[in-house]
Amino acid sequence: MAELKDIIRQTKAQFCLDCGKCTAVCPVSRFDAKFSPRLIVRKALRHPDKIYADENIWSCIGCNMCTVRCNYNVSYVDFIRYLRMKSRENGTEPVFSHAGVPESFMHLMAKKETKQNRLGWIPDDVGIDDSSSTAFFVGCAPYFDAIFQDIGVRATEGSIGALRLLKAAGISYNVLADERCCGHDLILSGDLNGFLDLGHANLEEFAKRGIKKIIVSCPECYYTLKVDYPRYFNDWNVEVCHITEVPEISQVSRHTAADGSVKRKVTYHDSCKLGRYFKMYDGPRNLLNSIAGVELVEMENNRENAVCCGASPWMYCGSINKQVQDERLRQAGSTGAELMVTSCPKCQIHLTCAQKSHNNAAEEIKIVDMYHLLSKSLARKEKD
Amino acid sequence: MEENNTRVGVFICDCGMNIAGSVDCEAVKDVAAAIPGVVVAMRNKYTCSDPGQEEIKKHIREHHLDRIVVASCSPRMHESTFRNCIADAGMNPYLLEMANIREHCSWVHLHDKPAATEKAKDIVKIAVAKACLLQPIEEAKIPVTDAALVIGGGVAGIQAALDLADSGHKVYLVEREPSIGGVMAQLDKTFPTMDCSICVLGPKMMDAGKHPNIELIAYSEITKVSGYIGNYTVVVNKKARYVNERECNSCGKCAEVCPVMVPDEFQQGFSSRKAAYIPFPQAVPASYIIDMKNCLGNNPVRCNKCVEVCEKKCIDLNMADKETEIKVGTIIVCTGMDVYDPTVLDEYGYTRFENVITTMEFERLVCGGGPTEGQILRPTDRKVPRRIGFIQCVGSRTANRGNPYCSNVCCMNTIKDSLLIKEHHPETEIFVFYMDIRAYGKGFEDLYRRSKEEGVHYIRGFPGEVLEVPGTKNVKVRVENTTTCKVEEYELDLLVLSVGLHQDAGLKKLCNLLNISLTADGFVMEAHAKLKPVDAPTPGIFFAGSVEAPKDIKDSVTQASAAVSRSSIILNSAFIKADGVKAVVDQEKCTSCGVCARICPYNAIEVDIKAKSGARIIVAACAGCGACSAECRFDAITVRHFMDDQILSQISSALAADPQNKIVSFLCNWCSYAASDVAGISRMQYPANNRFIRVMCSARVHERFIWHALKLGAPLVLLSGCHIGDCHYITANHSTQKRADKMWDAMEKLGIRPERLQLEWISAAEGPRFVHIMQELEKMRKAVTLEEIEYTRKVLSSMGDAN
């Protein structure tokens, strides 16, 4: 693993001006007075020996608001991710949420001998092409369906929607029977080895199936495949593209525009990865706007200023996270929209979870996956 | 060769430990002493010091030296010092050659003394090789036009124009806007003395407007500049004002009847003006102007009201732009800066919330001559704000949307503003959100203390975003008070963004006209950051004010007087000596083909092709770039001090031993050589295998030089100059590009990899880029095999001297 001094240089932490902008905009700091991205960097620069034991390093939700506002673009999230790796190397065990089930699934997937039934959820009409060198990367949606049945989230609905969009767009693609979790949550929770195991297994599967290009809908998978895989795997040479970047998809959506099927006021929740990390604000909005009858309204904080869904890896989820989520739900509720559209299955899970856990003013608003919504308007068109 | 007849003295400078720290100067001295033609070689702790120079003079007399090599710093630093030194001892100043063993060696190879020492020996040998062939040059005397052009009529330009005019020189003061005054005219008070800005500037503006030696050319722009120090010809485009400014008595009747209302830019859009208007009451020239973009007179149905009402008949809606040509000896650039536009920093809500304003807007709000007549009223409800916040460093000190530098004036400006508010309404609560307060100048700390005494709260930390409170239209900021590590919230009636300063929008275009460069910050580059801070690298051009870097009024005025003093040195002399580096035609070889005349960027060559007159150089106009010399197919033109035999001899010397390890690089004096100096001054480290040959322009590099280097076994040759468009010799480097293209074709045909000739444009500010290129070149050099070098040598040798 890299040395702290290298990480300081890579993340530009030494340029920190101590201006406190990061803390002022951090959604965690808003509710947790002890947490400040600035102070974590400061402590790491002054007392590197003590920082790994500092419990604050587990509070960051990785939303990247700090970096976007920072005068020197210090990569706080990368910095904290490294501190977590070192901390776990020193024996710290983080507290996992949902009784550690999601984390256990990831570790199960990291084992080579694990046999998965990954394709059972796929309906017949989507047409998978086994010989295609393009793969649609599903991610953990089938696992989420199993884990989060109780809150009524069906993450595979979004995946099915994405597949139907691809089919309608005339794109040939494969879905891999032995795909694994991308590893996003393991590396963000400091489990570098777990991440590397998953990555190696995926690389092997891609090579076996002759995959040259990956289309992905989950924003966190997209980030991991696009940014972390080239960083950690020298032989990585697969093109990664987000489904909203596929030009044919926008053609299809424009095609559906004529039928006027979905008449609804919706608001779009920017996921942090697609938004602040990749600045992909217009793509999803254009797709939603292309559905006839849809009126897109913005929340108080949107695009670069969007509030995070409140939790990223499956750990340390508590009252602070709930307050961030409640704030986001309140904003969604006050738009008067019927639907809150997410492009990330985890945003959908976290926000729904917050909605179910206690009554709040925004409970009325239905949280729905963007690809599911897009494919529904598509399906009606095809019926005509 | 006459080598054996020359008597060279080599003087090696330790420069304290600057050179001796990483170069074994004693070893360099021993090597120098053994070079044929060298009569004496010696070391000195500081060669540029008095004793150091005396030593040179003493040795010239004692040993009858006729060529001098000083191995020390960059010739851009001390060439003139040592030229004067040897001239004192009776030698022709052009018999000096400098070996740059500091910027090119000791400072850039700090951690490898053996390699640095070997390189220093080579650098000295290369210098001696050239020195042996140096010829004395008599400098031509050029008459000086006793007039100066001052570009920009802000406080710096006004001061410069007045100082020059008062000392008896003719001044043309050209201002882009309808009135002089610049940014200072818009300010309410000035720090640290709290003088009324327009009250101190107004009288100076009037003086400048009526001084018999100053010709004020307002509402005008420079469109063409040609010539050289002492003799510039400048074309000024005087934009149509549609009002005869000499006749207008500013009665204001035109504005009264004008039906068109537009936002008033002088009042930062807080109030409106007519299409017939005077920029502000104290404007100089004190004349109205018609804003033709908004005037109805431009429409088919003409309004014509102003024309009818003007008693003196000085409005002419058919007036056209007019170009005039002026001749001046020197130019002082005082075009100032622009204020940062915070629109892009959307989190501060400048365009979304009306009660978020900039410091420039605040100046107008608080000014007695402003739209509220000096009452501080906030935009939404025109009520007196009781809680006012300032965010510092908006657009400054950032790599993320804005400028990387400190804008210099904003801290003091806010401190001043806080006191102005307290003067108006002592009960106002003021919060200044800052990162560092930089109160470094005379009287500045005192003003800061006064502000604190008045109870202004200074909170160390920047808000991350600004929200508007619905209903009240107050704004809310959240900020981490970094001194207590607590997040605090403030609700404010008015928020002022303390915006930074940046390059004026028109500066790039002007720089192209004047042939001057910009630093990475976007401000003009000085000839020497420490010792020639108001000189442009182009002789006869000077800077003053914020065009050079953000600065306050006092510094701008100080710099203006400094620029005048530098400019007067030239204007006070009837003649100046022209640089000796000029092209010379050998009439016996010249065929009057006319190629040289076509290529000369200065039209400094005359030739009558039909009459076979032979090419003739206009000495005063020749800038010495050498493009003609490298282009002449008959070897009929050479450039004094950069002659073919001198440069070929430098190449031979560079490659005399272990050529496979050496890269030969031709650096142009103005950009790439300057960049190499920047790399040296900044102690940036790079591999020690490069051998540099300085030419005035990359266009001087004849194909023959490159073939010669390749034939002698150079694995790699670098040709480098200013970026296209930035060439110090206007367009000379276009011929460099063409020549490189031609060379690459020829190399390919001969089976020599074209990559072995590299062409790079490096600006004078690009020290880091220079270093990066050096590192890349070293990688490329390693990839050149000995077989390739041997093959090249054979192919080129078999062709004899054809190349």
PDB file of C-alpha atoms in Angstrom, chain B residues 463-589:
ATOM      1  CA  PRO B 463     -18.725  30.044   3.643  1.00  0.00           C
ATOM      2  CA  GLY B 464     -19.283  27.135   1.285  1.00  0.00           C
ATOM      3  CA  GLU B 465     -22.582  28.401  -0.010  1.00  0.00           C
ATOM      4  CA  VAL B 466     -25.047  31.252   0.291  1.00  0.00           C
ATOM      5  CA  LEU B 467     -28.786  30.763   0.681  1.00  0.00           C
ATOM      6  CA  GLU B 468     -31.559  33.314   0.430  1.00  0.00           C
ATOM      7  CA  VAL B 469     -34.111  33.542   3.194  1.00  0.00           C
ATOM      8  CA  PRO B 470     -37.513  33.535   1.514  1.00  0.00           C
ATOM      9  CA  GLY B 471     -39.592  36.587   2.374  1.00  0.00           C
ATOM     10  CA  THR B 472     -36.958  38.845   3.891  1.00  0.00           C
ATOM     11  CA  LYS B 473     -34.513  38.272   1.022  1.00  0.00           C
ATOM     12  CA  ASN B 474     -31.769  38.183   3.612  1.00  0.00           C
ATOM     13  CA  VAL B 475     -28.929  35.818   2.885  1.00  0.00           C
ATOM     14  CA  LYS B 476     -27.694  33.041   5.079  1.00  0.00           C
ATOM     15  CA  VAL B 477     -24.176  31.658   5.169  1.00  0.00           C
ATOM     16  CA  ARG B 478     -22.755  28.654   6.979  1.00  0.00           C
ATOM     17  CA  VAL B 479     -19.098  28.856   7.810  1.00  0.00           C
ATOM     18  CA  GLU B 480     -16.609  26.853   9.775  1.00  0.00           C
ATOM     19  CA  ASN B 481     -14.913  29.253  12.145  1.00  0.00           C
ATOM     20  CA  THR B 482     -11.543  27.601  11.749  1.00  0.00           C
ATOM     21  CA  THR B 483     -10.143  29.208  14.874  1.00  0.00           C
ATOM     22  CA  THR B 484     -12.742  27.431  17.019  1.00  0.00           C
ATOM     23  CA  CYS B 485     -13.484  24.534  14.626  1.00  0.00           C
ATOM     24  CA  LYS B 486     -17.204  25.249  15.047  1.00  0.00           C
ATOM     25  CA  VAL B 487     -19.684  25.626  12.249  1.00  0.00           C
ATOM     26  CA  GLU B 488     -21.561  28.904  12.581  1.00  0.00           C
ATOM     27  CA  GLU B 489     -24.526  30.370  10.725  1.00  0.00           C
ATOM     28  CA  TYR B 490     -25.034  34.034   9.922  1.00  0.00           C
ATOM     29  CA  GLU B 491     -28.079  35.747   8.557  1.00  0.00           C
ATOM     30  CA  LEU B 492     -27.086  38.915   6.748  1.00  0.00           C
ATOM     31  CA  ASP B 493     -28.958  41.803   5.172  1.00  0.00           C
ATOM     32  CA  LEU B 494     -26.268  42.325   2.556  1.00  0.00           C
ATOM     33  CA  LEU B 495     -23.350  40.219   1.430  1.00  0.00           C
ATOM     34  CA  VAL B 496     -20.388  41.708  -0.405  1.00  0.00           C
ATOM     35  CA  LEU B 497     -18.123  39.437  -2.443  1.00  0.00           C
ATOM     36  CA  SER B 498     -14.583  40.750  -2.239  1.00  0.00           C
ATOM     37  CA  VAL B 499     -13.661  39.912  -5.811  1.00  0.00           C
ATOM     38  CA  GLY B 500     -10.112  39.633  -7.076  1.00  0.00           C
ATOM     39  CA  LEU B 501      -8.443  41.182 -10.083  1.00  0.00           C
ATOM     40  CA  HIS B 502      -7.382  39.617 -13.332  1.00  0.00           C
ATOM     41  CA  GLN B 503      -6.004  40.359 -16.759  1.00  0.00           C
ATOM     42  CA  ASP B 504      -7.862  42.938 -18.812  1.00  0.00           C
ATOM     43  CA  ALA B 505      -9.853  41.367 -21.635  1.00  0.00           C
ATOM     44  CA  GLY B 506      -7.989  43.299 -24.323  1.00  0.00           C
ATOM     45  CA  LEU B 507      -4.488  42.603 -23.039  1.00  0.00           C
ATOM     46  CA  LYS B 508      -3.700  39.567 -25.198  1.00  0.00           C
ATOM     47  CA  LYS B 509      -4.426  41.446 -28.389  1.00  0.00           C
ATOM     48  CA  LEU B 510      -2.294  44.385 -27.270  1.00  0.00           C
ATOM     49  CA  CYS B 511       0.549  42.030 -26.325  1.00  0.00           C
ATOM     50  CA  ASN B 512       0.532  40.615 -29.832  1.00  0.00           C
ATOM     51  CA  LEU B 513       0.790  44.092 -31.275  1.00  0.00           C
ATOM     52  CA  LEU B 514       3.640  45.033 -28.948  1.00  0.00           C
ATOM     53  CA  ASN B 515       5.440  41.693 -29.051  1.00  0.00           C
ATOM     54  CA  ILE B 516       5.424  41.265 -25.294  1.00  0.00           C
ATOM     55  CA  SER B 517       4.681  38.108 -23.318  1.00  0.00           C
ATOM     56  CA  LEU B 518       2.455  37.247 -20.402  1.00  0.00           C
ATOM     57  CA  THR B 519       3.380  35.261 -17.324  1.00  0.00           C
ATOM     58  CA  ALA B 520       1.341  32.261 -16.235  1.00  0.00           C
ATOM     59  CA  ASP B 521      -0.816  34.584 -14.126  1.00  0.00           C
ATOM     60  CA  GLY B 522      -1.916  36.446 -17.227  1.00  0.00           C
ATOM     61  CA  PHE B 523      -0.098  39.680 -16.455  1.00  0.00           C
ATOM     62  CA  VAL B 524       2.758  41.098 -18.551  1.00  0.00           C
ATOM     63  CA  MET B 525       6.233  39.716 -18.115  1.00  0.00           C
ATOM     64  CA  GLU B 526       9.045  42.005 -17.083  1.00  0.00           C
ATOM     65  CA  ALA B 527      12.538  41.998 -18.576  1.00  0.00           C
ATOM     66  CA  HIS B 528      13.803  40.964 -15.139  1.00  0.00           C
ATOM     67  CA  ALA B 529      11.514  40.313 -12.190  1.00  0.00           C
ATOM     68  CA  LYS B 530      13.863  41.997  -9.723  1.00  0.00           C
ATOM     69  CA  LEU B 531      16.153  44.367 -11.573  1.00  0.00           C
ATOM     70  CA  LYS B 532      14.042  45.534 -14.498  1.00  0.00           C
ATOM     71  CA  PRO B 533      10.556  45.377 -13.068  1.00  0.00           C
ATOM     72  CA  VAL B 534       9.088  48.101 -15.287  1.00  0.00           C
ATOM     73  CA  ASP B 535      10.874  47.165 -18.531  1.00  0.00           C
ATOM     74  CA  ALA B 536       9.386  44.886 -21.147  1.00  0.00           C
ATOM     75  CA  PRO B 537      11.863  42.443 -22.684  1.00  0.00           C
ATOM     76  CA  THR B 538      11.390  44.470 -25.889  1.00  0.00           C
ATOM     77  CA  PRO B 539      13.593  47.553 -25.594  1.00  0.00           C
ATOM     78  CA  GLY B 540      11.756  50.856 -25.369  1.00  0.00           C
ATOM     79  CA  ILE B 541       8.556  49.415 -23.890  1.00  0.00           C
ATOM     80  CA  PHE B 542       7.711  49.854 -20.194  1.00  0.00           C
ATOM     81  CA  PHE B 543       4.907  48.919 -17.818  1.00  0.00           C
ATOM     82  CA  ALA B 544       3.118  50.612 -14.964  1.00  0.00           C
ATOM     83  CA  GLY B 545       0.153  49.729 -12.807  1.00  0.00           C
ATOM     84  CA  SER B 546      -1.971  46.639 -12.614  1.00  0.00           C
ATOM     85  CA  VAL B 547      -1.130  45.464 -16.098  1.00  0.00           C
ATOM     86  CA  GLU B 548       2.016  44.033 -14.510  1.00  0.00           C
ATOM     87  CA  ALA B 549       0.288  42.492 -11.462  1.00  0.00           C
ATOM     88  CA  PRO B 550      -2.654  43.452  -9.264  1.00  0.00           C
ATOM     89  CA  LYS B 551      -1.641  46.484  -7.236  1.00  0.00           C
ATOM     90  CA  ASP B 552      -3.066  49.382  -5.322  1.00  0.00           C
ATOM     91  CA  ILE B 553      -3.062  53.060  -6.283  1.00  0.00           C
ATOM     92  CA  LYS B 554       0.140  53.990  -4.504  1.00  0.00           C
ATOM     93  CA  ASP B 555       2.095  51.170  -6.099  1.00  0.00           C
ATOM     94  CA  SER B 556       0.625  51.990  -9.507  1.00  0.00           C
ATOM     95  CA  VAL B 557       1.700  55.608  -9.181  1.00  0.00           C
ATOM     96  CA  THR B 558       5.152  54.633  -7.943  1.00  0.00           C
ATOM     97  CA  GLN B 559       5.566  52.281 -10.847  1.00  0.00           C
ATOM     98  CA  ALA B 560       4.368  54.933 -13.301  1.00  0.00           C
ATOM     99  CA  SER B 561       7.067  57.328 -12.136  1.00  0.00           C
ATOM    100  CA  ALA B 562       9.609  54.527 -12.366  1.00  0.00           C
ATOM    101  CA  ALA B 563       8.560  53.717 -15.921  1.00  0.00           C
ATOM    102  CA  VAL B 564       8.834  57.407 -16.807  1.00  0.00           C
ATOM    103  CA  SER B 565      12.332  57.514 -15.402  1.00  0.00           C
ATOM    104  CA  ARG B 566      13.357  54.473 -17.462  1.00  0.00           C
ATOM    105  CA  SER B 567      11.659  55.908 -20.526  1.00  0.00           C
ATOM    106  CA  SER B 568      13.339  59.316 -20.081  1.00  0.00           C
ATOM    107  CA  ILE B 569      16.770  57.742 -20.274  1.00  0.00           C
ATOM    108  CA  ILE B 570      15.980  56.976 -23.897  1.00  0.00           C
ATOM    109  CA  LEU B 571      14.011  60.126 -24.716  1.00  0.00           C
ATOM    110  CA  ASN B 572      16.685  62.385 -23.242  1.00  0.00           C
ATOM    111  CA  SER B 573      19.308  61.171 -25.676  1.00  0.00           C
ATOM    112  CA  ALA B 574      19.421  62.358 -29.250  1.00  0.00           C
ATOM    113  CA  PHE B 575      20.782  59.010 -30.354  1.00  0.00           C
ATOM    114  CA  ILE B 576      20.869  55.479 -29.024  1.00  0.00           C
ATOM    115  CA  LYS B 577      23.258  52.782 -30.023  1.00  0.00           C
ATOM    116  CA  ALA B 578      21.635  50.030 -32.048  1.00  0.00           C
ATOM    117  CA  ASP B 579      22.351  46.487 -31.075  1.00  0.00           C
ATOM    118  CA  GLY B 580      25.237  45.135 -33.134  1.00  0.00           C
ATOM    119  CA  VAL B 581      23.402  41.948 -34.053  1.00  0.00           C
ATOM    120  CA  LYS B 582      22.394  42.720 -37.636  1.00  0.00           C
ATOM    121  CA  ALA B 583      22.258  40.880 -40.940  1.00  0.00           C
ATOM    122  CA  VAL B 584      25.046  41.582 -43.450  1.00  0.00           C
ATOM    123  CA  VAL B 585      24.951  40.761 -47.182  1.00  0.00           C
ATOM    124  CA  ASP B 586      27.952  39.484 -49.092  1.00  0.00           C
ATOM    125  CA  GLN B 587      27.295  41.191 -52.435  1.00  0.00           C
ATOM    126  CA  GLU B 588      29.617  38.842 -54.285  1.00  0.00           C
ATOM    127  CA  LYS B 589      27.441  35.863 -53.447  1.00  0.00           C
TER     128      LYS B 589
END
